[in-house]
Each structure stands twice: as C-alpha cells, then as structure tokens.
Short mmCIF file of N, CA, C and O in Angstrom, two decimals:
data_model
loop_
_atom_site.label_atom_id
_atom_site.label_comp_id
_atom_site.label_asym_id
_atom_site.label_seq_id
_atom_site.Cartn_x
_atom_site.Cartn_y
_atom_site.Cartn_z
N MET A 1 -20.39 39.26 24.11
CA MET A 1 -21.42 39.73 24.46
C MET A 1 -22.92 39.70 23.86
O MET A 1 -22.76 38.35 23.52
N ARG A 2 -23.49 39.30 24.85
CA ARG A 2 -25.17 39.16 25.46
C ARG A 2 -25.98 40.11 24.25
O ARG A 2 -25.75 40.87 23.65
N MET A 3 -26.27 39.39 23.53
CA MET A 3 -27.41 39.75 21.83
C MET A 3 -29.08 39.04 22.81
O MET A 3 -28.86 37.88 23.17
N LEU A 4 -29.86 39.21 21.89
CA LEU A 4 -30.77 39.16 22.51
C LEU A 4 -31.44 38.98 20.75
O LEU A 4 -31.09 39.57 20.04
N LEU A 5 -32.33 37.93 20.94
CA LEU A 5 -32.70 37.48 19.85
C LEU A 5 -34.42 36.96 19.79
O LEU A 5 -34.63 36.43 20.55
N ASP A 6 -34.75 38.36 18.42
CA ASP A 6 -36.38 38.01 19.02
C ASP A 6 -37.36 38.23 17.53
O ASP A 6 -36.76 38.05 17.02
N ILE A 7 -37.65 36.62 18.11
CA ILE A 7 -37.86 35.57 17.14
C ILE A 7 -39.29 36.45 16.54
O ILE A 7 -39.97 35.91 17.54
N THR A 8 -40.35 36.19 15.55
CA THR A 8 -41.23 35.63 15.65
C THR A 8 -41.27 34.51 14.33
O THR A 8 -41.12 35.09 13.02
N ILE A 9 -42.07 34.01 14.76
CA ILE A 9 -42.18 32.81 13.37
C ILE A 9 -44.02 32.77 12.74
O ILE A 9 -44.89 32.54 13.94
N PRO A 10 -43.74 32.68 12.21
CA PRO A 10 -45.37 32.74 10.74
C PRO A 10 -46.42 31.75 11.59
O PRO A 10 -45.62 30.82 11.91
N ILE A 11 -47.47 31.62 11.31
CA ILE A 11 -48.76 30.92 11.75
C ILE A 11 -47.88 29.51 10.53
O ILE A 11 -48.28 28.34 11.00
N GLU A 12 -48.20 30.56 9.14
CA GLU A 12 -47.18 28.63 8.72
C GLU A 12 -45.33 28.95 7.95
O GLU A 12 -45.58 30.37 7.51
N PRO A 13 -44.89 28.08 8.16
CA PRO A 13 -44.75 26.52 8.46
C PRO A 13 -45.03 25.50 9.52
O PRO A 13 -45.33 24.80 9.35
N PHE A 14 -45.04 26.81 10.57
CA PHE A 14 -45.39 26.12 11.65
C PHE A 14 -46.93 26.02 12.28
O PHE A 14 -46.65 24.32 12.93
N ASN A 15 -47.27 25.69 11.69
CA ASN A 15 -49.09 24.43 11.70
C ASN A 15 -48.86 23.40 11.09
O ASN A 15 -49.01 23.03 11.84
N SER A 16 -48.06 23.70 9.72
CA SER A 16 -48.07 22.04 9.12
C SER A 16 -46.79 21.38 10.23
O SER A 16 -46.99 20.29 9.70
N ILE A 17 -46.04 21.93 10.33
CA ILE A 17 -45.11 21.33 11.63
C ILE A 17 -45.40 20.84 12.51
O ILE A 17 -45.61 18.77 13.13
N VAL A 18 -46.76 21.32 13.14
CA VAL A 18 -46.66 21.18 14.61
C VAL A 18 -48.15 19.93 14.20
O VAL A 18 -47.98 18.74 15.63
N ARG A 19 -48.38 19.94 13.44
CA ARG A 19 -49.19 18.24 12.43
C ARG A 19 -48.99 17.20 12.47
O ARG A 19 -48.92 16.26 12.68
N GLN A 20 -47.63 17.49 12.11
CA GLN A 20 -46.75 16.38 11.08
C GLN A 20 -45.64 15.55 12.65
O GLN A 20 -45.35 14.95 12.28
N GLY A 21 -45.96 16.79 13.87
CA GLY A 21 -45.63 15.53 15.16
C GLY A 21 -44.18 16.49 15.36
O GLY A 21 -43.72 15.17 16.24
N VAL A 22 -43.62 16.87 14.44
CA VAL A 22 -42.13 17.27 14.76
C VAL A 22 -41.37 18.99 14.81
O VAL A 22 -40.39 19.38 14.83
N ALA A 23 -43.02 19.65 15.82
CA ALA A 23 -42.15 20.69 15.85
C ALA A 23 -40.98 20.81 17.07
O ALA A 23 -40.20 21.33 17.71
N GLY A 24 -41.41 19.94 18.32
CA GLY A 24 -40.63 19.55 19.42
C GLY A 24 -39.41 19.47 19.16
O GLY A 24 -38.35 20.18 19.24
N LYS A 25 -38.86 18.51 18.45
CA LYS A 25 -37.45 18.27 17.00
C LYS A 25 -37.27 18.71 17.03
O LYS A 25 -35.77 19.67 17.38
N LYS A 26 -38.01 20.06 15.80
CA LYS A 26 -37.05 20.49 15.55
C LYS A 26 -36.10 21.88 16.55
O LYS A 26 -35.92 22.48 16.21
N LEU A 27 -38.31 21.81 17.59
CA LEU A 27 -37.05 23.27 18.53
C LEU A 27 -35.75 22.43 18.88
O LEU A 27 -35.11 23.81 19.67
N GLY A 28 -36.47 21.56 20.09
CA GLY A 28 -34.94 20.93 19.89
C GLY A 28 -33.51 21.27 19.33
O GLY A 28 -32.09 20.84 20.06
N GLN A 29 -33.51 20.57 17.86
CA GLN A 29 -32.67 20.86 16.96
C GLN A 29 -32.16 21.98 17.03
O GLN A 29 -30.35 22.29 17.22
N ILE A 30 -32.37 23.22 17.24
CA ILE A 30 -32.22 24.15 17.30
C ILE A 30 -31.49 25.17 18.85
O ILE A 30 -30.18 25.28 18.20
N LEU A 31 -32.72 24.58 19.42
CA LEU A 31 -31.76 24.88 20.81
C LEU A 31 -30.61 24.34 21.59
O LEU A 31 -29.44 25.29 21.86
N GLU A 32 -30.57 22.93 20.54
CA GLU A 32 -28.77 22.17 20.83
C GLU A 32 -27.95 22.71 19.91
O GLU A 32 -26.77 23.40 20.49
N ALA A 33 -28.13 23.24 18.80
CA ALA A 33 -27.18 23.97 18.16
C ALA A 33 -26.97 25.21 18.59
O ALA A 33 -25.70 25.75 18.35
N THR A 34 -27.43 26.14 18.66
CA THR A 34 -27.57 27.99 18.94
C THR A 34 -27.48 27.65 20.21
O THR A 34 -26.55 28.72 21.35
N LYS A 35 -27.69 27.41 21.54
CA LYS A 35 -26.68 27.63 23.55
C LYS A 35 -27.59 28.68 23.70
O LYS A 35 -26.60 28.44 24.30
N PRO A 36 -28.37 28.77 23.57
CA PRO A 36 -29.07 29.99 24.08
C PRO A 36 -29.01 29.70 26.06
O PRO A 36 -28.62 28.75 26.96
N GLU A 37 -28.36 31.61 26.90
CA GLU A 37 -28.24 31.27 28.15
C GLU A 37 -29.69 30.47 28.39
O GLU A 37 -30.00 30.30 29.52
N ALA A 38 -31.27 31.08 27.62
CA ALA A 38 -31.66 31.39 28.12
C ALA A 38 -32.64 31.23 26.60
O ALA A 38 -32.25 32.50 25.93
N ILE A 39 -33.73 30.99 26.79
CA ILE A 39 -35.13 31.40 25.85
C ILE A 39 -37.00 31.57 26.77
O ILE A 39 -36.63 30.34 27.44
N TYR A 40 -37.65 32.15 25.97
CA TYR A 40 -39.11 32.57 27.38
C TYR A 40 -39.04 32.22 25.36
O TYR A 40 -39.56 32.60 24.41
N PHE A 41 -40.35 31.50 25.74
CA PHE A 41 -41.54 31.50 24.06
C PHE A 41 -42.72 32.47 24.34
O PHE A 41 -43.28 32.23 25.70
N THR A 42 -42.51 33.31 23.30
CA THR A 42 -44.15 33.46 23.99
C THR A 42 -44.75 34.56 22.29
O THR A 42 -44.44 34.00 21.37
N GLU A 43 -46.06 35.09 22.31
CA GLU A 43 -46.81 35.89 21.52
C GLU A 43 -45.62 37.39 20.69
O GLU A 43 -45.49 37.45 21.60
N GLN A 44 -45.74 36.96 18.95
CA GLN A 44 -44.94 38.18 19.65
C GLN A 44 -46.03 38.66 17.44
O GLN A 44 -46.60 38.21 16.85
N ASP A 45 -46.73 39.52 18.04
CA ASP A 45 -47.54 39.98 17.46
C ASP A 45 -48.79 39.37 16.72
O ASP A 45 -48.87 39.69 15.71
N GLY A 46 -49.09 38.92 17.52
CA GLY A 46 -50.17 37.66 17.41
C GLY A 46 -49.82 36.96 16.86
O GLY A 46 -50.92 35.44 16.00
N LYS A 47 -48.38 36.72 16.61
CA LYS A 47 -47.65 34.87 15.83
C LYS A 47 -46.72 34.30 16.92
O LYS A 47 -47.07 35.17 17.60
N ARG A 48 -46.75 33.03 16.90
CA ARG A 48 -45.23 33.01 17.80
C ARG A 48 -44.45 32.84 18.10
O ARG A 48 -43.95 33.86 16.89
N GLY A 49 -43.77 33.09 19.07
CA GLY A 49 -42.50 33.73 18.62
C GLY A 49 -41.85 33.35 20.18
O GLY A 49 -41.94 32.55 21.12
N ALA A 50 -40.60 33.82 20.43
CA ALA A 50 -39.72 33.57 21.94
C ALA A 50 -38.16 34.68 21.37
O ALA A 50 -38.36 36.14 20.34
N ILE A 51 -38.28 34.89 22.27
CA ILE A 51 -36.97 35.57 23.02
C ILE A 51 -36.09 34.60 23.26
O ILE A 51 -35.93 35.15 24.38
N ALA A 52 -34.67 35.07 22.94
CA ALA A 52 -33.76 33.74 23.27
C ALA A 52 -32.30 34.92 23.84
O ALA A 52 -32.40 35.55 23.53
N VAL A 53 -31.55 34.88 24.73
CA VAL A 53 -30.57 35.47 24.75
C VAL A 53 -29.47 35.08 24.47
O VAL A 53 -29.04 32.96 25.17
N VAL A 54 -28.11 35.03 23.96
CA VAL A 54 -27.01 34.60 23.96
C VAL A 54 -25.35 35.20 23.55
O VAL A 54 -25.94 36.18 23.72
N ASP A 55 -24.49 34.81 23.75
CA ASP A 55 -23.63 35.24 24.19
C ASP A 55 -23.06 34.89 23.12
O ASP A 55 -22.63 33.37 22.67
N ILE A 56 -21.98 36.27 21.97
CA ILE A 56 -21.49 35.83 20.97
C ILE A 56 -20.30 36.81 21.07
O ILE A 56 -20.44 37.93 21.49
N ALA A 57 -19.43 35.90 20.82
CA ALA A 57 -17.51 36.71 20.80
C ALA A 57 -17.60 37.38 19.56
O ALA A 57 -16.92 37.72 19.98
N ASN A 58 -18.24 37.05 18.42
CA ASN A 58 -17.91 37.79 17.52
C ASN A 58 -19.45 37.86 16.49
O ASN A 58 -19.43 36.85 16.91
N PRO A 59 -18.89 38.88 16.05
CA PRO A 59 -20.24 38.98 15.36
C PRO A 59 -20.39 38.21 14.17
O PRO A 59 -21.62 37.75 13.61
N SER A 60 -19.34 37.34 13.74
CA SER A 60 -19.32 36.94 12.70
C SER A 60 -20.34 35.21 12.70
O SER A 60 -20.63 34.31 12.04
N LYS A 61 -20.77 34.85 13.92
CA LYS A 61 -21.46 33.46 14.83
C LYS A 61 -23.43 34.67 14.60
O LYS A 61 -23.65 32.89 14.99
N ILE A 62 -23.23 35.59 14.45
CA ILE A 62 -24.88 36.01 13.85
C ILE A 62 -25.86 35.21 13.19
O ILE A 62 -26.41 34.44 12.87
N PRO A 63 -25.31 34.59 12.36
CA PRO A 63 -25.90 33.74 10.88
C PRO A 63 -26.15 32.23 11.81
O PRO A 63 -27.24 32.28 11.77
N SER A 64 -25.19 32.14 12.19
CA SER A 64 -24.91 30.86 12.30
C SER A 64 -26.47 30.37 13.87
O SER A 64 -26.51 29.47 14.16
N LEU A 65 -26.66 31.64 15.01
CA LEU A 65 -28.15 31.83 15.45
C LEU A 65 -28.96 31.89 14.86
O LEU A 65 -30.97 31.59 15.46
N ALA A 66 -28.73 32.91 13.39
CA ALA A 66 -30.21 32.89 12.67
C ALA A 66 -30.98 32.52 12.04
O ALA A 66 -31.57 31.70 11.77
N GLU A 67 -30.40 31.65 11.16
CA GLU A 67 -30.21 30.84 9.92
C GLU A 67 -30.98 29.72 11.19
O GLU A 67 -32.20 28.99 9.89
N PRO A 68 -31.09 29.08 11.11
CA PRO A 68 -31.95 27.69 11.35
C PRO A 68 -33.29 28.33 11.80
O PRO A 68 -33.97 27.16 11.45
N TRP A 69 -33.42 29.49 12.53
CA TRP A 69 -34.70 29.96 12.49
C TRP A 69 -35.58 30.43 11.00
O TRP A 69 -36.90 30.47 11.43
N PHE A 70 -35.00 30.47 10.37
CA PHE A 70 -34.60 31.54 8.97
C PHE A 70 -35.15 30.40 8.50
O PHE A 70 -36.47 29.78 7.62
N LEU A 71 -34.16 29.30 8.19
CA LEU A 71 -34.21 27.96 6.73
C LEU A 71 -35.42 26.79 7.75
O LEU A 71 -35.84 26.63 7.32
N THR A 72 -35.59 26.58 9.15
CA THR A 72 -37.06 26.11 9.32
C THR A 72 -38.01 25.98 9.51
O THR A 72 -38.96 25.41 9.25
N PHE A 73 -38.16 27.38 10.01
CA PHE A 73 -39.80 28.38 10.27
C PHE A 73 -39.94 29.66 9.55
O PHE A 73 -40.99 29.69 9.81
N ASN A 74 -38.62 30.15 8.53
CA ASN A 74 -39.11 30.69 8.23
C ASN A 74 -40.07 32.79 9.19
O ASN A 74 -40.49 33.03 8.48
N ALA A 75 -38.52 32.22 9.73
CA ALA A 75 -38.96 33.35 11.05
C ALA A 75 -37.54 34.49 10.74
O ALA A 75 -37.57 34.29 9.88
N ASP A 76 -38.72 35.96 11.16
CA ASP A 76 -38.30 36.66 11.48
C ASP A 76 -37.90 36.66 13.05
O ASP A 76 -38.01 36.58 14.14
N VAL A 77 -36.18 37.49 12.34
CA VAL A 77 -35.29 37.32 13.56
C VAL A 77 -34.36 38.89 13.71
O VAL A 77 -34.18 39.53 13.13
N LYS A 78 -35.03 39.70 15.15
CA LYS A 78 -34.53 40.51 15.21
C LYS A 78 -32.64 40.57 16.00
O LYS A 78 -33.47 39.32 17.67
N CYS A 79 -31.41 40.77 16.16
CA CYS A 79 -30.60 40.94 16.70
C CYS A 79 -30.62 42.51 17.57
O CYS A 79 -30.35 42.94 16.90
N ARG A 80 -30.54 41.84 19.17
CA ARG A 80 -30.09 43.34 20.06
C ARG A 80 -28.65 42.85 20.40
O ARG A 80 -29.29 42.26 21.44
N ILE A 81 -28.61 43.87 20.60
CA ILE A 81 -26.82 44.28 21.81
C ILE A 81 -27.55 44.17 22.97
O ILE A 81 -28.60 44.73 23.22
N ALA A 82 -27.28 43.32 24.02
CA ALA A 82 -27.84 43.68 25.20
C ALA A 82 -26.54 43.49 26.86
O ALA A 82 -25.62 43.43 26.63
N MET A 83 -26.94 44.76 27.47
CA MET A 83 -26.15 44.38 28.31
C MET A 83 -26.02 44.41 30.04
O MET A 83 -27.47 44.91 30.41
N THR A 84 -25.38 44.19 30.74
CA THR A 84 -25.96 44.27 32.09
C THR A 84 -25.65 44.96 32.64
O THR A 84 -24.96 45.89 32.24
N PRO A 85 -26.27 45.37 34.41
CA PRO A 85 -25.73 46.07 34.68
C PRO A 85 -24.41 46.80 35.39
O PRO A 85 -24.18 47.59 35.42
N ASP A 86 -24.00 45.78 35.05
CA ASP A 86 -22.04 45.40 35.25
C ASP A 86 -21.71 46.49 33.85
O ASP A 86 -20.71 47.77 34.01
N ASP A 87 -22.17 45.74 32.76
CA ASP A 87 -21.77 46.48 31.48
C ASP A 87 -22.35 47.91 31.54
O ASP A 87 -21.33 48.33 30.53
N LEU A 88 -22.85 48.25 31.76
CA LEU A 88 -24.04 49.76 32.01
C LEU A 88 -22.83 50.68 32.52
O LEU A 88 -22.39 51.47 32.36
N LYS A 89 -22.06 49.98 34.07
CA LYS A 89 -21.04 50.24 35.03
C LYS A 89 -19.84 50.51 33.84
O LYS A 89 -19.61 52.20 33.85
N LYS A 90 -19.73 49.96 32.79
CA LYS A 90 -18.52 50.44 33.33
C LYS A 90 -18.41 50.88 31.42
O LYS A 90 -17.56 51.29 31.21
N ALA A 91 -19.41 51.59 31.32
CA ALA A 91 -19.93 52.09 29.29
C ALA A 91 -19.69 54.02 29.96
O ALA A 91 -19.19 54.48 29.49
N GLY A 92 -19.08 53.92 30.67
CA GLY A 92 -18.76 55.83 32.02
C GLY A 92 -19.97 56.78 31.51
O GLY A 92 -19.69 57.60 30.57
N ILE A 93 -21.14 56.23 31.28
CA ILE A 93 -22.68 57.01 31.23
C ILE A 93 -22.62 58.60 31.83
O ILE A 93 -22.70 59.14 30.99
N ASP A 94 -22.19 58.17 33.65
CA ASP A 94 -22.05 59.67 33.37
C ASP A 94 -21.23 60.70 32.97
O ASP A 94 -21.05 61.69 32.64
N GLY A 95 -19.79 59.77 32.66
CA GLY A 95 -18.49 61.29 31.30
C GLY A 95 -19.36 61.13 30.96
O GLY A 95 -18.64 62.36 30.33
N LEU A 96 -20.08 60.60 29.57
CA LEU A 96 -20.58 60.86 28.44
C LEU A 96 -21.33 61.49 28.81
O LEU A 96 -21.66 62.66 27.53
N GLY A 97 -22.20 61.98 29.74
CA GLY A 97 -23.68 62.77 29.80
C GLY A 97 -22.76 63.90 30.12
O GLY A 97 -22.96 65.65 29.34
N LYS A 98 -21.73 63.97 31.10
CA LYS A 98 -21.02 65.11 30.83
C LYS A 98 -20.12 66.38 29.71
O LYS A 98 -20.61 67.39 29.31
N LYS A 99 -19.95 64.60 28.08
CA LYS A 99 -19.18 65.31 27.17
C LYS A 99 -20.00 65.97 26.18
O LYS A 99 -19.87 66.94 26.02
N TRP A 100 -20.94 65.28 26.25
CA TRP A 100 -22.16 65.43 25.50
C TRP A 100 -23.63 66.65 26.18
O TRP A 100 -24.28 66.83 24.74
N ALA A 101 -23.41 66.91 26.58
CA ALA A 101 -24.77 67.80 27.47
C ALA A 101 -23.85 68.87 27.15
O ALA A 101 -23.47 69.80 26.96
#
C-alpha cells in the first residue's frame, strides 16, 4: 500500500547540522534506509519539509520510515494512505454511494 510521509523539519537542529556540513550526508542515509518511491523537498508552514511516497506491505514498517526523521532532525511526520486511480476504481465507490445514499 502506498503511503505519503508529510515531513516537517524544525529550524533547529537542522540549521546546526547544515553548519556542521553533514546535512546532505544525514539526508542521504535516511533516503538510503527508507528507499522512497519519490521525495519532494518543500516548505511546510514556514519550515523545511518533504513529502515522500513510500510503499509498505505492513503497518509494522511505519516506525522504520518515521523514526529516522524523528531521531535525526526532531521532525514531525504525518502518515497518510494514498491511492492510485486504479486503487480508487477497485474500491467500488459507486456501489458505496448507492448503499449509503
């Protein structure tokens, strides 16, 4: 199942890590360990952030995806299930509409 990790990185400790010259190395280690399908770095509420697309077979994998961000950068991580258009077709949404209307 696909999941979006919505990551918000606080100003500190990231500024200090950048000044130490190891931010790229630490980000690389996280990406190598978590192997996202895609990741986009962006602003999140005035802070550094990222949105990562990951594929997980089991919810027990969530800590291995979130903990590196928590422990390395004191980041906030929100996990959201995501569907492709094909997933949505398989959901039978029209039938659900008839059932619950």
